[in-house]
PDB file of C-alpha atoms in Angstrom:
ATOM      1  CA  MET A   1       8.205  33.389-119.141  1.00  0.00           C
ATOM      2  CA  SER A   2       7.473  37.132-119.186  1.00  0.00           C
ATOM      3  CA  ASP A   3       5.788  36.724-122.594  1.00  0.00           C
ATOM      4  CA  LEU A   4       3.177  34.527-121.673  1.00  0.00           C
ATOM      5  CA  ASP A   5      -0.262  34.689-122.629  1.00  0.00           C
ATOM      6  CA  PRO A   6      -1.752  36.210-119.802  1.00  0.00           C
ATOM      7  CA  ALA A   7      -4.773  33.287-119.943  1.00  0.00           C
ATOM      8  CA  LEU A   8      -1.968  30.771-119.784  1.00  0.00           C
ATOM      9  CA  GLU A   9      -0.511  32.342-116.616  1.00  0.00           C
ATOM     10  CA  PRO A  10      -2.138  30.035-113.798  1.00  0.00           C
ATOM     11  CA  PHE A  11      -0.639  26.684-115.866  1.00  0.00           C
ATOM     12  CA  ASP A  12       2.731  28.382-115.090  1.00  0.00           C
ATOM     13  CA  ALA A  13       2.343  26.175-111.676  1.00  0.00           C
ATOM     14  CA  LEU A  14       2.088  23.043-114.259  1.00  0.00           C
ATOM     15  CA  ILE A  15       5.665  23.722-115.348  1.00  0.00           C
ATOM     16  CA  GLY A  16       7.811  20.496-114.726  1.00  0.00           C
ATOM     17  CA  THR A  17       7.513  16.504-114.955  1.00  0.00           C
ATOM     18  CA  TRP A  18       4.963  14.938-112.591  1.00  0.00           C
ATOM     19  CA  ASP A  19       4.716  10.869-111.497  1.00  0.00           C
ATOM     20  CA  THR A  20       1.103   9.592-112.228  1.00  0.00           C
ATOM     21  CA  GLU A  21      -0.820   6.816-110.787  1.00  0.00           C
ATOM     22  CA  ALA A  22      -4.431   6.704-111.614  1.00  0.00           C
ATOM     23  CA  SER A  23      -7.583   4.307-111.538  1.00  0.00           C
ATOM     24  CA  HIS A  24      -9.596   3.478-114.592  1.00  0.00           C
ATOM     25  CA  ARG A  25     -12.968   2.020-114.088  1.00  0.00           C
ATOM     26  CA  LEU A  26     -11.919  -0.668-116.835  1.00  0.00           C
ATOM     27  CA  VAL A  27      -9.383  -1.894-114.796  1.00  0.00           C
ATOM     28  CA  ASP A  28      -8.329  -3.203-111.313  1.00  0.00           C
ATOM     29  CA  GLU A  29      -4.974  -2.160-111.677  1.00  0.00           C
ATOM     30  CA  VAL A  30      -3.301   1.442-110.893  1.00  0.00           C
ATOM     31  CA  ILE A  31      -1.870   2.887-113.855  1.00  0.00           C
ATOM     32  CA  ARG A  32       1.274   4.088-113.491  1.00  0.00           C
ATOM     33  CA  GLY A  33       2.874   6.897-115.972  1.00  0.00           C
ATOM     34  CA  THR A  34       4.481  10.169-116.371  1.00  0.00           C
ATOM     35  CA  ALA A  35       3.273  13.813-117.211  1.00  0.00           C
ATOM     36  CA  THR A  36       5.225  17.067-118.370  1.00  0.00           C
ATOM     37  CA  PHE A  37       4.399  20.479-119.159  1.00  0.00           C
ATOM     38  CA  GLU A  38       6.708  22.604-121.086  1.00  0.00           C
ATOM     39  CA  TRP A  39       6.079  26.513-122.591  1.00  0.00           C
ATOM     40  CA  LEU A  40       6.317  26.747-126.507  1.00  0.00           C
ATOM     41  CA  GLU A  41       8.546  28.740-127.403  1.00  0.00           C
ATOM     42  CA  GLY A  42       7.503  32.123-126.882  1.00  0.00           C
ATOM     43  CA  GLY A  43       5.067  31.375-124.247  1.00  0.00           C
ATOM     44  CA  GLN A  44       1.830  31.049-126.663  1.00  0.00           C
ATOM     45  CA  PHE A  45       0.957  27.876-126.078  1.00  0.00           C
ATOM     46  CA  LEU A  46       1.720  24.928-123.506  1.00  0.00           C
ATOM     47  CA  VAL A  47       2.723  21.266-124.636  1.00  0.00           C
ATOM     48  CA  GLN A  48       1.847  18.293-121.962  1.00  0.00           C
ATOM     49  CA  ARG A  49       2.927  15.237-122.815  1.00  0.00           C
ATOM     50  CA  SER A  50       1.762  12.204-120.693  1.00  0.00           C
ATOM     51  CA  ARG A  51       3.030   8.412-120.864  1.00  0.00           C
ATOM     52  CA  THR A  52       1.652   5.686-119.610  1.00  0.00           C
ATOM     53  CA  ASP A  53       3.429   1.972-118.353  1.00  0.00           C
ATOM     54  CA  ASP A  54       0.813   0.090-119.678  1.00  0.00           C
ATOM     55  CA  ASP A  55       0.025  -0.535-122.858  1.00  0.00           C
ATOM     56  CA  ARG A  56      -3.769  -0.304-122.709  1.00  0.00           C
ATOM     57  CA  PHE A  57      -3.219   2.987-122.322  1.00  0.00           C
ATOM     58  CA  PRO A  58      -2.067   5.698-124.843  1.00  0.00           C
ATOM     59  CA  ASP A  59       0.657   8.137-124.716  1.00  0.00           C
ATOM     60  CA  ALA A  60      -0.248  11.458-125.765  1.00  0.00           C
ATOM     61  CA  ILE A  61       0.575  15.208-126.548  1.00  0.00           C
ATOM     62  CA  SER A  62      -2.029  17.988-126.309  1.00  0.00           C
ATOM     63  CA  VAL A  63      -1.658  21.670-127.303  1.00  0.00           C
ATOM     64  CA  ILE A  64      -3.224  24.568-124.959  1.00  0.00           C
ATOM     65  CA  GLY A  65      -3.819  27.949-126.123  1.00  0.00           C
ATOM     66  CA  ALA A  66      -6.109  30.188-127.633  1.00  0.00           C
ATOM     67  CA  PRO A  67      -8.973  29.319-130.657  1.00  0.00           C
ATOM     68  CA  GLU A  68      -8.346  29.660-133.877  1.00  0.00           C
ATOM     69  CA  GLU A  69     -11.522  32.167-133.247  1.00  0.00           C
ATOM     70  CA  GLY A  70     -13.116  33.180-130.502  1.00  0.00           C
ATOM     71  CA  ASP A  71     -12.691  33.480-126.652  1.00  0.00           C
ATOM     72  CA  GLY A  72     -10.999  31.126-123.960  1.00  0.00           C
ATOM     73  CA  LEU A  73      -8.615  28.450-124.377  1.00  0.00           C
ATOM     74  CA  VAL A  74      -8.348  25.294-126.103  1.00  0.00           C
ATOM     75  CA  MET A  75      -6.342  22.276-126.098  1.00  0.00           C
ATOM     76  CA  GLU A  76      -5.498  20.145-129.133  1.00  0.00           C
ATOM     77  CA  TYR A  77      -5.292  16.163-128.093  1.00  0.00           C
ATOM     78  CA  PHE A  78      -3.405  13.663-130.227  1.00  0.00           C
ATOM     79  CA  ASP A  79      -2.658  10.120-128.857  1.00  0.00           C
ATOM     80  CA  SER A  80      -0.664   7.022-129.829  1.00  0.00           C
ATOM     81  CA  ARG A  81      -3.811   5.215-131.058  1.00  0.00           C
ATOM     82  CA  GLY A  82      -4.176   7.985-133.887  1.00  0.00           C
ATOM     83  CA  VAL A  83      -6.813   9.536-131.423  1.00  0.00           C
ATOM     84  CA  ARG A  84      -7.199  13.281-132.326  1.00  0.00           C
ATOM     85  CA  ARG A  85      -9.525  15.868-129.723  1.00  0.00           C
ATOM     86  CA  THR A  86     -10.515  19.281-128.964  1.00  0.00           C
ATOM     87  CA  TYR A  87     -11.614  20.251-125.791  1.00  0.00           C
ATOM     88  CA  ARG A  88     -12.324  23.955-124.017  1.00  0.00           C
ATOM     89  CA  VAL A  89      -9.849  24.570-121.160  1.00  0.00           C
ATOM     90  CA  SER A  90     -10.040  26.991-118.182  1.00  0.00           C
ATOM     91  CA  PHE A  91      -7.832  27.084-115.258  1.00  0.00           C
ATOM     92  CA  GLU A  92      -9.499  29.899-112.753  1.00  0.00           C
ATOM     93  CA  ASP A  93      -9.729  30.201-108.883  1.00  0.00           C
ATOM     94  CA  GLY A  94      -7.506  27.479-108.653  1.00  0.00           C
ATOM     95  CA  VAL A  95      -9.482  24.717-110.472  1.00  0.00           C
ATOM     96  CA  TRP A  96      -8.048  23.367-113.909  1.00  0.00           C
ATOM     97  CA  ARG A  97     -11.145  22.346-116.289  1.00  0.00           C
ATOM     98  CA  MET A  98     -11.404  20.451-119.610  1.00  0.00           C
ATOM     99  CA  TRP A  99     -13.941  19.529-121.138  1.00  0.00           C
ATOM    100  CA  ARG A 100     -15.435  17.990-124.258  1.00  0.00           C
ATOM    101  CA  ASP A 101     -19.668  17.950-125.543  1.00  0.00           C
ATOM    102  CA  GLN A 102     -19.565  15.109-127.812  1.00  0.00           C
ATOM    103  CA  PRO A 103     -22.950  13.345-127.799  1.00  0.00           C
ATOM    104  CA  GLY A 104     -22.482   9.892-126.511  1.00  0.00           C
ATOM    105  CA  PHE A 105     -19.199  10.525-125.744  1.00  0.00           C
ATOM    106  CA  ASP A 106     -19.284  13.927-123.218  1.00  0.00           C
ATOM    107  CA  GLN A 107     -15.976  14.520-121.467  1.00  0.00           C
ATOM    108  CA  ARG A 108     -14.704  16.551-118.324  1.00  0.00           C
ATOM    109  CA  PHE A 109     -12.203  16.621-116.031  1.00  0.00           C
ATOM    110  CA  SER A 110     -11.367  18.756-112.960  1.00  0.00           C
ATOM    111  CA  ALA A 111      -8.179  19.021-110.692  1.00  0.00           C
ATOM    112  CA  THR A 112      -7.201  21.662-108.279  1.00  0.00           C
ATOM    113  CA  PRO A 113      -3.464  22.259-108.611  1.00  0.00           C
ATOM    114  CA  ALA A 114      -1.213  22.935-105.760  1.00  0.00           C
ATOM    115  CA  GLY A 115       2.246  22.412-104.563  1.00  0.00           C
ATOM    116  CA  ASP A 116       4.021  19.421-105.566  1.00  0.00           C
ATOM    117  CA  GLU A 117       0.709  17.140-105.262  1.00  0.00           C
ATOM    118  CA  PHE A 118      -2.769  16.924-106.734  1.00  0.00           C
ATOM    119  CA  GLN A 119      -5.632  15.001-107.981  1.00  0.00           C
ATOM    120  CA  GLY A 120      -7.554  14.931-111.131  1.00  0.00           C
ATOM    121  CA  LEU A 121     -11.045  13.544-111.705  1.00  0.00           C
ATOM    122  CA  SER A 122     -12.097  12.486-115.650  1.00  0.00           C
ATOM    123  CA  GLU A 123     -15.893  11.855-116.317  1.00  0.00           C
ATOM    124  CA  LEU A 124     -17.753  10.660-118.926  1.00  0.00           C
ATOM    125  CA  ALA A 125     -21.129  10.501-120.346  1.00  0.00           C
ATOM    126  CA  GLU A 126     -22.485   8.294-122.425  1.00  0.00           C
ATOM    127  CA  ALA A 127     -25.653   9.862-122.505  1.00  0.00           C
ATOM    128  CA  PRO A 128     -26.969  13.598-121.526  1.00  0.00           C
ATOM    129  CA  GLY A 129     -26.225  13.962-118.282  1.00  0.00           C
ATOM    130  CA  GLU A 130     -25.232  10.674-116.698  1.00  0.00           C
ATOM    131  CA  TRP A 131     -21.870  11.731-115.883  1.00  0.00           C
ATOM    132  CA  GLN A 132     -19.618   8.593-114.700  1.00  0.00           C
ATOM    133  CA  ASP A 133     -16.500   8.585-113.022  1.00  0.00           C
ATOM    134  CA  ASP A 134     -13.886   7.491-115.801  1.00  0.00           C
ATOM    135  CA  MET A 135     -10.373   8.060-114.118  1.00  0.00           C
ATOM    136  CA  LYS A 136      -9.077   9.281-111.273  1.00  0.00           C
ATOM    137  CA  ALA A 137      -5.411  10.371-111.299  1.00  0.00           C
ATOM    138  CA  THR A 138      -2.958  11.387-108.914  1.00  0.00           C
ATOM    139  CA  TYR A 139       0.246  14.085-109.959  1.00  0.00           C
ATOM    140  CA  ARG A 140       3.351  14.001-107.604  1.00  0.00           C
ATOM    141  CA  ARG A 141       5.728  16.623-109.009  1.00  0.00           C
ATOM    142  CA  ARG A 142       9.165  15.179-109.995  1.00  0.00           C
ATOM    143  CA  ARG A 143      12.541  17.002-107.994  1.00  0.00           C
ATOM    144  CA  ASP A 144      15.251  15.415-110.271  1.00  0.00           C
TER     145      ASP A 144
END
């Protein structure tokens, strides 16, 4: 897409549908689902939709783009529980990162998308600096 916001260009590697398998710290089972990434018409925002096959975990939609004010990128997250969050986002040197500083519930995510399969790690800290793995996910590009 030629009209992409230059800050969003690295996210072009995510466009498409991905099957996901995740492990979460609170359950023993593998959580399966899908994630889709597509450009909003005009190329100024990336839309991510995620669904799980497990009712204990929410489905979500997120929009990544420039913030109203300031530099960088943000992701506005909304899920089926009614939760809304704002994350900072970057995709530099091949590494996709998201983070949110919320005392008592700091969150961060990192992944290195390359090719048709990659892993992502979500972490949380309920006390400052006490990071723990929250969810590990594998993304496999769907070829249908």
